[in-house]
Every structure is written in C-alpha cells, then in structure tokens.
PDB file of C-alpha atoms in Angstrom:
ATOM      1  CA  ASP A 295     170.215 156.328 129.298  1.00 64.00           C
ATOM      2  CA  GLY A 296     167.560 159.077 128.335  1.00 72.00           C
ATOM      3  CA  GLY A 297     167.137 159.783 124.611  1.00 93.00           C
ATOM      4  CA  ILE A 298     165.041 159.600 121.428  1.00 96.00           C
ATOM      5  CA  THR A 299     165.025 156.437 119.130  1.00 96.00           C
ATOM      6  CA  GLN A 300     163.544 156.528 115.858  1.00 97.00           C
ATOM      7  CA  SER A 301     162.966 153.350 113.661  1.00 95.00           C
ATOM      8  CA  PRO A 302     163.569 152.070 111.198  1.00 95.00           C
ATOM      9  CA  LYS A 303     166.930 153.675 110.283  1.00 95.00           C
ATOM     10  CA  TYR A 304     166.012 153.151 106.608  1.00 95.00           C
ATOM     11  CA  LEU A 305     162.465 152.637 105.008  1.00 94.00           C
ATOM     12  CA  PHE A 306     161.157 151.942 101.489  1.00 92.00           C
ATOM     13  CA  ARG A 307     157.912 152.956 100.432  1.00 89.00           C
ATOM     14  CA  LYS A 308     156.089 151.775  97.212  1.00 89.00           C
ATOM     15  CA  GLU A 309     154.063 153.640  95.102  1.00 85.00           C
ATOM     16  CA  GLY A 310     150.330 154.228  96.734  1.00 87.00           C
ATOM     17  CA  GLN A 311     151.552 152.796 100.187  1.00 92.00           C
ATOM     18  CA  ASN A 312     151.407 154.386 103.598  1.00 95.00           C
ATOM     19  CA  VAL A 313     154.210 153.878 105.735  1.00 95.00           C
ATOM     20  CA  THR A 314     154.641 154.768 109.706  1.00 97.00           C
ATOM     21  CA  LEU A 315     157.828 156.233 111.078  1.00 97.00           C
ATOM     22  CA  SER A 316     158.347 155.561 114.773  1.00 98.00           C
ATOM     23  CA  CYS A 317     159.591 158.027 117.476  1.00 98.00           C
ATOM     24  CA  GLU A 318     159.851 157.139 121.056  1.00 98.00           C
ATOM     25  CA  GLN A 319     161.370 159.278 123.829  1.00 97.00           C
ATOM     26  CA  ASN A 320     162.166 158.427 127.731  1.00 96.00           C
ATOM     27  CA  LEU A 321     163.167 162.022 128.451  1.00 93.00           C
ATOM     28  CA  ASN A 322     159.812 162.663 130.140  1.00 92.00           C
ATOM     29  CA  HIS A 323     159.278 165.564 127.578  1.00 91.00           C
ATOM     30  CA  ASP A 324     155.892 167.056 126.988  1.00 89.00           C
ATOM     31  CA  ALA A 325     156.339 168.245 123.366  1.00 90.00           C
ATOM     32  CA  MET A 326     157.286 166.296 120.481  1.00 93.00           C
ATOM     33  CA  TYR A 327     158.185 167.342 116.790  1.00 94.00           C
ATOM     34  CA  TRP A 328     158.628 165.820 113.528  1.00 97.00           C
ATOM     35  CA  TYR A 329     160.791 167.714 110.932  1.00 96.00           C
ATOM     36  CA  ARG A 330     161.663 166.670 107.166  1.00 97.00           C
ATOM     37  CA  GLN A 331     165.251 167.198 105.887  1.00 95.00           C
ATOM     38  CA  ASP A 332     166.152 167.907 102.056  1.00 93.00           C
ATOM     39  CA  PRO A 333     169.611 168.684 101.090  1.00 84.00           C
ATOM     40  CA  GLY A 334     170.347 172.341 100.899  1.00 78.00           C
ATOM     41  CA  GLN A 335     167.058 173.107 102.946  1.00 80.00           C
ATOM     42  CA  GLY A 336     167.720 172.731 106.388  1.00 86.00           C
ATOM     43  CA  LEU A 337     164.771 171.378 108.651  1.00 93.00           C
ATOM     44  CA  ARG A 338     161.273 171.817 108.128  1.00 93.00           C
ATOM     45  CA  LEU A 339     158.595 171.306 110.559  1.00 93.00           C
ATOM     46  CA  ILE A 340     155.804 168.953 109.557  1.00 96.00           C
ATOM     47  CA  TYR A 341     153.909 168.391 113.066  1.00 95.00           C
ATOM     48  CA  TYR A 342     154.431 169.050 116.399  1.00 92.00           C
ATOM     49  CA  SER A 343     152.460 167.962 119.870  1.00 92.00           C
ATOM     50  CA  GLN A 344     152.520 169.711 123.142  1.00 87.00           C
ATOM     51  CA  ILE A 345     150.698 167.171 125.203  1.00 88.00           C
ATOM     52  CA  VAL A 346     149.005 163.921 124.659  1.00 93.00           C
ATOM     53  CA  ASN A 347     145.963 163.596 122.317  1.00 94.00           C
ATOM     54  CA  ASP A 348     146.825 167.123 120.894  1.00 92.00           C
ATOM     55  CA  PHE A 349     148.973 167.961 117.860  1.00 93.00           C
ATOM     56  CA  GLN A 350     149.243 170.898 115.318  1.00 91.00           C
ATOM     57  CA  LYS A 351     150.242 170.908 111.947  1.00 93.00           C
ATOM     58  CA  GLY A 352     153.617 172.581 111.021  1.00 91.00           C
ATOM     59  CA  ASP A 353     154.842 174.257 107.936  1.00 90.00           C
ATOM     60  CA  ILE A 354     154.608 171.187 105.551  1.00 95.00           C
ATOM     61  CA  ALA A 355     151.799 168.885 107.105  1.00 96.00           C
ATOM     62  CA  GLU A 356     150.375 167.838 103.611  1.00 96.00           C
ATOM     63  CA  GLY A 357     150.627 164.285 102.907  1.00 96.00           C
ATOM     64  CA  TYR A 358     151.554 163.440 106.660  1.00 97.00           C
ATOM     65  CA  SER A 359     149.508 162.376 109.800  1.00 98.00           C
ATOM     66  CA  VAL A 360     150.454 161.743 113.300  1.00 98.00           C
ATOM     67  CA  SER A 361     148.986 160.496 116.697  1.00 97.00           C
ATOM     68  CA  ARG A 362     149.906 161.071 120.041  1.00 97.00           C
ATOM     69  CA  GLU A 363     148.295 158.455 122.319  1.00 97.00           C
ATOM     70  CA  LYS A 364     151.310 158.371 124.711  1.00 96.00           C
ATOM     71  CA  LYS A 365     153.596 160.851 126.123  1.00 96.00           C
ATOM     72  CA  GLU A 366     156.402 158.924 124.896  1.00 97.00           C
ATOM     73  CA  SER A 367     155.328 158.302 121.605  1.00 98.00           C
ATOM     74  CA  PHE A 368     154.738 160.234 118.448  1.00 98.00           C
ATOM     75  CA  PRO A 369     154.300 158.058 115.250  1.00 98.00           C
ATOM     76  CA  LEU A 370     154.356 159.712 111.793  1.00 98.00           C
ATOM     77  CA  THR A 371     152.531 158.143 108.951  1.00 97.00           C
ATOM     78  CA  VAL A 372     153.529 159.395 105.314  1.00 96.00           C
ATOM     79  CA  THR A 373     150.674 158.870 103.114  1.00 95.00           C
ATOM     80  CA  SER A 374     150.143 158.046  99.594  1.00 91.00           C
ATOM     81  CA  ALA A 375     148.957 161.901  99.294  1.00 90.00           C
ATOM     82  CA  GLN A 376     152.678 162.866  99.677  1.00 90.00           C
ATOM     83  CA  LYS A 377     153.991 162.869  96.263  1.00 88.00           C
ATOM     84  CA  ASN A 378     157.790 163.645  97.040  1.00 91.00           C
ATOM     85  CA  PRO A 379     158.305 161.453 100.330  1.00 93.00           C
ATOM     86  CA  THR A 380     162.139 160.828  99.976  1.00 94.00           C
ATOM     87  CA  ALA A 381     163.686 162.499 102.692  1.00 96.00           C
ATOM     88  CA  PHE A 382     165.325 162.305 106.242  1.00 95.00           C
ATOM     89  CA  TYR A 383     163.072 162.609 108.779  1.00 97.00           C
ATOM     90  CA  LEU A 384     163.923 163.551 112.283  1.00 96.00           C
ATOM     91  CA  CYS A 385     161.914 163.444 115.313  1.00 97.00           C
ATOM     92  CA  ALA A 386     162.721 165.815 118.485  1.00 94.00           C
ATOM     93  CA  SER A 387     161.513 166.564 121.962  1.00 93.00           C
ATOM     94  CA  SER A 388     161.405 169.303 124.353  1.00 89.00           C
ATOM     95  CA  THR A 389     160.130 170.151 127.797  1.00 81.00           C
ATOM     96  CA  GLN A 390     157.072 172.388 127.401  1.00 66.00           C
ATOM     97  CA  THR A 391     157.954 175.818 128.724  1.00 60.00           C
ATOM     98  CA  GLY A 392     155.314 177.833 126.959  1.00 52.00           C
ATOM     99  CA  GLY A 393     157.744 179.611 125.360  1.00 57.00           C
ATOM    100  CA  PRO A 394     160.531 179.343 122.676  1.00 60.00           C
ATOM    101  CA  THR A 395     163.427 178.697 125.521  1.00 64.00           C
ATOM    102  CA  GLY A 396     162.827 174.748 125.459  1.00 73.00           C
ATOM    103  CA  THR A 397     165.758 173.012 124.034  1.00 83.00           C
ATOM    104  CA  GLN A 398     164.881 170.458 121.466  1.00 89.00           C
ATOM    105  CA  TYR A 399     166.883 167.288 121.426  1.00 91.00           C
ATOM    106  CA  PHE A 400     166.989 165.047 118.157  1.00 94.00           C
ATOM    107  CA  GLY A 401     166.549 161.597 117.479  1.00 96.00           C
ATOM    108  CA  PRO A 402     169.084 159.561 115.095  1.00 95.00           C
ATOM    109  CA  GLY A 403     166.529 159.902 112.193  1.00 95.00           C
ATOM    110  CA  THR A 404     165.009 157.932 109.428  1.00 96.00           C
ATOM    111  CA  ARG A 405     165.636 157.998 105.860  1.00 95.00           C
ATOM    112  CA  LEU A 406     162.720 157.405 103.436  1.00 95.00           C
ATOM    113  CA  LEU A 407     163.145 155.994  99.966  1.00 93.00           C
ATOM    114  CA  VAL A 408     160.536 155.429  97.302  1.00 88.00           C
ATOM    115  CA  LEU A 409     160.968 152.306  95.303  1.00 83.00           C
TER     116      LEU A 409
ATOM    117  CA  ALA B 299     158.678 186.848 108.897  1.00 76.00           C
ATOM    118  CA  GLN B 300     161.197 184.948 110.606  1.00 84.00           C
ATOM    119  CA  SER B 301     164.129 183.620 108.902  1.00 91.00           C
ATOM    120  CA  VAL B 302     167.788 182.270 109.393  1.00 94.00           C
ATOM    121  CA  THR B 303     170.497 182.863 106.761  1.00 96.00           C
ATOM    122  CA  GLN B 304     173.745 180.872 106.813  1.00 97.00           C
ATOM    123  CA  PRO B 305     175.431 182.489 103.928  1.00 96.00           C
ATOM    124  CA  ASP B 306     178.214 179.775 103.474  1.00 95.00           C
ATOM    125  CA  ILE B 307     176.878 176.472 101.836  1.00 95.00           C
ATOM    126  CA  HIS B 308     180.529 174.854 102.311  1.00 96.00           C
ATOM    127  CA  ILE B 309     183.682 175.903 104.001  1.00 97.00           C
ATOM    128  CA  THR B 310     186.552 174.027 103.934  1.00 97.00           C
ATOM    129  CA  VAL B 311     189.757 174.636 106.600  1.00 97.00           C
ATOM    130  CA  SER B 312     192.799 172.989 107.622  1.00 97.00           C
ATOM    131  CA  GLU B 313     193.187 170.963 110.465  1.00 97.00           C
ATOM    132  CA  GLY B 314     194.324 173.646 113.392  1.00 97.00           C
ATOM    133  CA  ALA B 315     193.096 176.472 111.503  1.00 98.00           C
ATOM    134  CA  SER B 316     190.448 178.817 113.132  1.00 98.00           C
ATOM    135  CA  LEU B 317     186.757 178.517 112.073  1.00 97.00           C
ATOM    136  CA  GLU B 318     184.038 180.977 111.944  1.00 98.00           C
ATOM    137  CA  LEU B 319     180.519 180.023 110.673  1.00 98.00           C
ATOM    138  CA  ARG B 320     178.230 182.823 109.939  1.00 98.00           C
ATOM    139  CA  CYS B 321     174.320 183.231 110.805  1.00 98.00           C
ATOM    140  CA  ASN B 322     172.008 185.856 110.520  1.00 97.00           C
ATOM    141  CA  TYR B 323     168.614 186.003 111.730  1.00 95.00           C
ATOM    142  CA  SER B 324     165.278 188.130 111.230  1.00 91.00           C
ATOM    143  CA  TYR B 325     163.148 188.332 113.981  1.00 83.00           C
ATOM    144  CA  GLY B 326     161.438 191.358 115.617  1.00 76.00           C
ATOM    145  CA  ALA B 327     161.757 190.122 119.184  1.00 77.00           C
ATOM    146  CA  THR B 328     164.269 188.857 121.413  1.00 76.00           C
ATOM    147  CA  PRO B 329     166.006 185.776 119.527  1.00 84.00           C
ATOM    148  CA  TYR B 330     166.533 182.485 121.250  1.00 88.00           C
ATOM    149  CA  LEU B 331     169.574 181.133 119.064  1.00 92.00           C
ATOM    150  CA  PHE B 332     171.031 177.845 118.856  1.00 94.00           C
ATOM    151  CA  TRP B 333     173.517 176.038 116.973  1.00 97.00           C
ATOM    152  CA  TYR B 334     173.265 172.214 115.981  1.00 97.00           C
ATOM    153  CA  VAL B 335     176.068 169.873 114.475  1.00 97.00           C
ATOM    154  CA  GLN B 336     174.848 167.043 112.136  1.00 95.00           C
ATOM    155  CA  SER B 337     177.351 163.963 111.263  1.00 93.00           C
ATOM    156  CA  PRO B 338     176.443 162.314 108.119  1.00 88.00           C
ATOM    157  CA  GLY B 339     173.343 160.105 108.238  1.00 87.00           C
ATOM    158  CA  GLN B 340     172.693 161.109 112.147  1.00 89.00           C
ATOM    159  CA  GLY B 341     170.679 163.410 114.069  1.00 91.00           C
ATOM    160  CA  LEU B 342     171.368 166.982 115.258  1.00 93.00           C
ATOM    161  CA  GLN B 343     173.357 167.710 118.653  1.00 95.00           C
ATOM    162  CA  LEU B 344     173.093 170.802 120.635  1.00 94.00           C
ATOM    163  CA  LEU B 345     176.271 172.613 120.647  1.00 96.00           C
ATOM    164  CA  LEU B 346     175.104 175.796 122.529  1.00 95.00           C
ATOM    165  CA  LYS B 347     172.571 178.155 122.912  1.00 92.00           C
ATOM    166  CA  TYR B 348     171.820 181.988 123.570  1.00 91.00           C
ATOM    167  CA  PHE B 349     168.701 182.809 125.572  1.00 85.00           C
ATOM    168  CA  SER B 350     169.752 186.053 127.383  1.00 82.00           C
ATOM    169  CA  GLY B 351     172.729 187.564 129.563  1.00 84.00           C
ATOM    170  CA  ASP B 352     176.460 187.364 128.512  1.00 86.00           C
ATOM    171  CA  THR B 353     176.543 187.778 124.643  1.00 90.00           C
ATOM    172  CA  LEU B 354     179.575 185.279 124.405  1.00 96.00           C
ATOM    173  CA  VAL B 355     178.330 181.675 124.857  1.00 95.00           C
ATOM    174  CA  GLN B 356     180.559 178.494 125.158  1.00 97.00           C
ATOM    175  CA  GLY B 357     179.412 175.384 124.083  1.00 96.00           C
ATOM    176  CA  ILE B 358     180.706 171.796 123.770  1.00 96.00           C
ATOM    177  CA  LYS B 359     183.474 170.607 121.757  1.00 95.00           C
ATOM    178  CA  GLY B 360     185.409 173.917 122.342  1.00 97.00           C
ATOM    179  CA  PHE B 361     182.736 175.784 120.104  1.00 98.00           C
ATOM    180  CA  GLU B 362     181.666 179.463 121.045  1.00 98.00           C
ATOM    181  CA  ALA B 363     179.190 182.076 119.650  1.00 98.00           C
ATOM    182  CA  GLU B 364     178.470 185.666 119.845  1.00 96.00           C
ATOM    183  CA  PHE B 365     175.352 187.210 119.666  1.00 95.00           C
ATOM    184  CA  LYS B 366     175.404 190.638 118.056  1.00 94.00           C
ATOM    185  CA  ARG B 367     171.968 192.431 118.374  1.00 92.00           C
ATOM    186  CA  SER B 368     173.199 195.196 116.032  1.00 92.00           C
ATOM    187  CA  GLN B 369     174.097 192.899 113.448  1.00 94.00           C
ATOM    188  CA  SER B 370     171.308 190.344 113.613  1.00 94.00           C
ATOM    189  CA  SER B 371     174.195 187.753 113.889  1.00 96.00           C
ATOM    190  CA  PHE B 372     175.152 184.785 116.114  1.00 97.00           C
ATOM    191  CA  ASN B 373     178.402 183.616 114.610  1.00 98.00           C
ATOM    192  CA  LEU B 374     179.988 180.153 115.742  1.00 98.00           C
ATOM    193  CA  ARG B 375     183.683 180.077 116.194  1.00 98.00           C
ATOM    194  CA  LYS B 376     186.536 177.574 117.130  1.00 98.00           C
ATOM    195  CA  PRO B 377     190.027 178.582 117.642  1.00 97.00           C
ATOM    196  CA  SER B 378     191.556 175.334 116.194  1.00 97.00           C
ATOM    197  CA  VAL B 379     189.609 172.883 114.015  1.00 98.00           C
ATOM    198  CA  HIS B 380     189.997 169.217 114.542  1.00 97.00           C
ATOM    199  CA  TRP B 381     189.418 166.538 111.591  1.00 96.00           C
ATOM    200  CA  SER B 382     186.469 165.354 113.879  1.00 95.00           C
ATOM    201  CA  ASP B 383     184.754 168.776 113.325  1.00 97.00           C
ATOM    202  CA  ALA B 384     183.875 167.853 109.714  1.00 97.00           C
ATOM    203  CA  ALA B 385     180.077 167.942 109.614  1.00 97.00           C
ATOM    204  CA  GLU B 386     176.974 170.036 108.894  1.00 96.00           C
ATOM    205  CA  TYR B 387     176.199 173.086 111.287  1.00 98.00           C
ATOM    206  CA  PHE B 388     172.876 174.449 111.654  1.00 97.00           C
ATOM    207  CA  CYS B 389     171.813 177.820 113.079  1.00 96.00           C
ATOM    208  CA  ALA B 390     168.358 178.059 114.455  1.00 93.00           C
ATOM    209  CA  VAL B 391     166.241 180.654 116.052  1.00 91.00           C
ATOM    210  CA  GLY B 392     163.414 179.626 118.411  1.00 86.00           C
ATOM    211  CA  VAL B 393     160.155 181.685 118.169  1.00 80.00           C
ATOM    212  CA  GLY B 394     157.202 181.955 120.386  1.00 70.00           C
ATOM    213  CA  SER B 395     154.137 180.490 118.728  1.00 61.00           C
ATOM    214  CA  GLY B 396     150.869 179.773 120.289  1.00 57.00           C
ATOM    215  CA  GLY B 397     152.876 178.804 123.319  1.00 55.00           C
ATOM    216  CA  TYR B 398     155.287 176.361 122.158  1.00 61.00           C
ATOM    217  CA  ASN B 399     158.551 176.508 120.848  1.00 67.00           C
ATOM    218  CA  LYS B 400     159.362 176.849 117.296  1.00 79.00           C
ATOM    219  CA  LEU B 401     162.567 176.327 115.767  1.00 87.00           C
ATOM    220  CA  ILE B 402     163.354 178.045 112.442  1.00 90.00           C
ATOM    221  CA  PHE B 403     166.387 176.479 110.919  1.00 93.00           C
ATOM    222  CA  GLY B 404     169.109 177.989 108.571  1.00 94.00           C
ATOM    223  CA  ALA B 405     169.975 175.868 105.264  1.00 94.00           C
ATOM    224  CA  GLY B 406     173.203 174.807 107.013  1.00 95.00           C
ATOM    225  CA  THR B 407     176.866 175.041 106.409  1.00 97.00           C
ATOM    226  CA  ARG B 408     178.974 172.075 105.326  1.00 96.00           C
ATOM    227  CA  LEU B 409     182.277 172.031 106.935  1.00 98.00           C
ATOM    228  CA  ALA B 410     185.178 170.117 105.524  1.00 97.00           C
ATOM    229  CA  VAL B 411     188.462 169.741 107.119  1.00 97.00           C
ATOM    230  CA  HIS B 412     191.768 169.163 105.311  1.00 94.00           C
ATOM    231  CA  PRO B 413     194.658 167.129 107.240  1.00 88.00           C
TER     232      PRO B 413
END
C-alpha cells in the first residue's frame, strides 16, 4: 500500500534539546511538505521541498530545519531555538505539477510535547 | 493576500440531518479549492477538490461542494449526516508560488453529531 508514514506518533522534548521527526513516503511524489497545527489555527507551512537536495522556507520556518537527501524522506528537526514547539506536526506529499493543482496527501502526524 | 475563512468554529447537528459547512476564500486568480477531513489525532484526508469545470463537485463519503465565484465561496454539503462524520473539516485554497503548489488552510470547523 502506498502512503506516508510519520514517526514517532508522540515525541517529548526537553529544554534545549533538538528533536527530529521522521516522514517517509512511497508514493513516488516529488514534493514534500511540513505543517504545524495548533488548535484553532488550521495548518501553517514550515518547509517544503520540490526535489531532492532542495528545500524552501514556508511561513513559520524559524526554529526548524529540514533535509532532503532522498526522494522518499523529508525529516524535520525542531531545534532549541523553537521556543514554543508543542504542536501537532503533519507531513504531506504531492506530485510536482509546477502549479497549484497537485493534490497534497497527508501522513498521520506526530504530536510533540515539551517536558 | 490569499486567505481562507471558515466562519463556523463548531457546528452540532443531529444524525440524519443535512449539513452545510461554509468556506470563503480570498484569491485574485482562479482558485483551486479543497476540503479535507481530520479525525482526532489523525492526519488529513481529502474529501474533494475543485480545479475547473462543473461547479458542483462530488467527493467521498457522500459529500459535495459547490463553487460560487460571485460569492467567493466553496461550501461543503451532505444531505444526511452519520455519527461517523463527527470530525474537523478544513477548507483550503491552492495557490501557485514559484512553481509549487502551496495550500492555505482555513482554521477549521469542528462537527459534532448528536444521536
């Protein structure tokens, strides 16, 4: 079955610690995205990547970093610079159509909590 | 600036009743519109999308949505709600940005279903 997997389901971060959220897709999609979801605010884009070894900042990239070394993988690191990291993080992927018509498909999410 | 407004934060309906969830968008060009559904603690599932053509779009789970350009709206409807429809619903508009498909989400509408 094709899809997007995210791990872990729950992640706990201590003060000053960097943590990495995993996102893997076997849909052969070119583009991948990371969103942050807070109650009452919908989803906000953190980073996106259209191809391997290339990625761009979204609307709320401060305190986060990503890499795209393989087409199927797009890990997100929440750094110690992110002062309010508690949120639900969603990864998505889509075919790269060069326009806004590519449908994004979402993983099950990772909930990050601060200890 | 592009934006999506979902005026209703919470809606409660009785099982078997009809449902309409409102969505208004602000976007200067032709909008590409999506409705997603999210069960608690889960990722987002695509219900339906509108790119062009017939303004009444059919989706999964018996949902439909109507695009009205004159009202900048894309309301989601279902003639008879089932208890399993209780979830959070997100409207989104796809915008072209540097050759990739960016989604702008509304804040969501949480649907409760009374037996």
